[in-house]
Amino acid sequence: MSRLVIVANRVPDPKESGATAGGLAVAMKDALAKRDSVWFGWSGRTADATGTEAALTRHGTTTYATVDLGHDDYKHYYQGFSNAALWPVLHYRLGIARFDRRDFAGYQHVNTAFAQALAPLLQTDDVVWIHDFHLFLMAAELRALGCRQRIGFFLHVPFPPRAVFNGLPHAEKLLEALVAVDAIGVQTEDDAENLRGALIAIGKGDVAIRVGAFGIGIDAVGFAQLAAQRVRSKDVVRLQESLAGRSLAIGVDRLDYTKGLPQRIAGFGAMLERFPRHRGKITFLQVAPVSRGDVAQYRQLRRELDEGVGRINGQMAEPDWAPIRYITRAVPRPTIAGFMRVARIGLVTPLRDGMNLVAKEYVAAQDPADPGVLVLSRFAGAVGELDGALIVNPLDPDDIAEALDVAMDMPADERLDRWSRMWASVKANSASVWCRRFLSALEGKEAVADAGSSAAESKPRRARKKAA
Ligand code: ADQ
């Protein structure tokens, strides 16, 4: 079997595996275990200049190949173009994006340097899978160095309509670089349509047909087991005792302006205002560790949340009850799984999200005998797979308030019915299924449009309709 070469901005810590690891490392676990592989990317450290020669360490069947980022590149490629320009634009937030030509130059420089460091490590029949928005240009840079391997690109975040994306200076350069990619994956059919539209508009219809929707999943069974085990752990028992019989609502996010946190806090406050019978009956725990704290928009968000939480707690709290508990420290993943299991309500209300794995993790964490209710944003990619959730507009605190009221009163049989549908879907679209589907398209075993998850899901649905 050919080697799999994964390229991502960050390389995971090889010591963190299985249930404790997060995100991409979990999603790639099966594929990595089965074949010889290389994981290439930034070491997480900065140096005087970005390295063009990777440091190698081997763990099991995987070689971890990392380069340091130069201080200037950290500023322009990472903080600048990736996080302050591309991230907001891809999340439909053109208005808060910040552009600087030096940032784009840094972005180009790092994509080139990464290609230079990776090219000498590649073998003829390797399959290269590049991840996410930091590395739009890298496939083209590899081709320029003569690399002929099959190259895939997966975008974990949304792709907005063309009119929004084109507001980004150099938008066309990013699209043109995708000519070098054999299979392009995005999370949902909407993202795929948007990206195809943008490519067709610049005369790249031949590239547009390489775009497919591959919704990412989680290690559903693994996360369910983790939650079931951790429910008896000291931290979870302590949390439960502190609730003194009250219901728990939980939110778990990186502290990011795409996650809709101020609106969620306002929605919780509106629920207590409009439905006062729930006062003193529910506690909302929001875990939101600071991320990208050195980017200006993130510092402002933090202040806004501190104020919002303070205001609601100040107005509503009783001597023996505070409505909101808000933690900006990191909480270990197994503990989060246990917290999710005891939470009657999972609040997942991003303003825009590629997929949102927290929604799926909340479903997986539930006790099948007494599952909780998921309140989910209509703008999360996960909404297409989780039709048992209470779907809300995350921009409307009153809509969130009404969903919370419904969730608080939902009878057990309805909770079970909604959860069972969602659990079946989360299990069926697991991380390993996602990985297999994308690799099957990338390795040319299936056309991209057929291998995509949305295509795979809609086929049986159409068939069922016909039979009926
Ligand atoms: P993220 O924006 O990071 O990911 P998400 O998918 O929700 O968003 O979470 C990734 C992981 O981080 C989850 O496994 C979650 O449990 C963990 N996590 C988040 N907050 C945490 C916290 N407070 N404490 C501990 N763990 C926490 C990007 C895209 C998403 C897309 C994913 C995967 O923005 O849309 O779903 O990639 O493709």
Coordinates of C-alpha atoms in Angstrom, one line a residue, residues 458-468:
S458 CA -28.7 11.1 -0.5
K459 CA -28.7 8.0 -2.6
P460 CA -30.5 5.7 -0.1
R461 CA -32.9 8.5 0.8
R462 CA -34.0 8.8 -2.8
A463 CA -34.3 5.1 -3.0
R464 CA -36.5 4.9 0.1
K465 CA -38.8 7.5 -1.3
K466 CA -39.2 5.6 -4.6
A467 CA -40.0 2.3 -2.8
A468 CA -42.7 4.0 -0.7

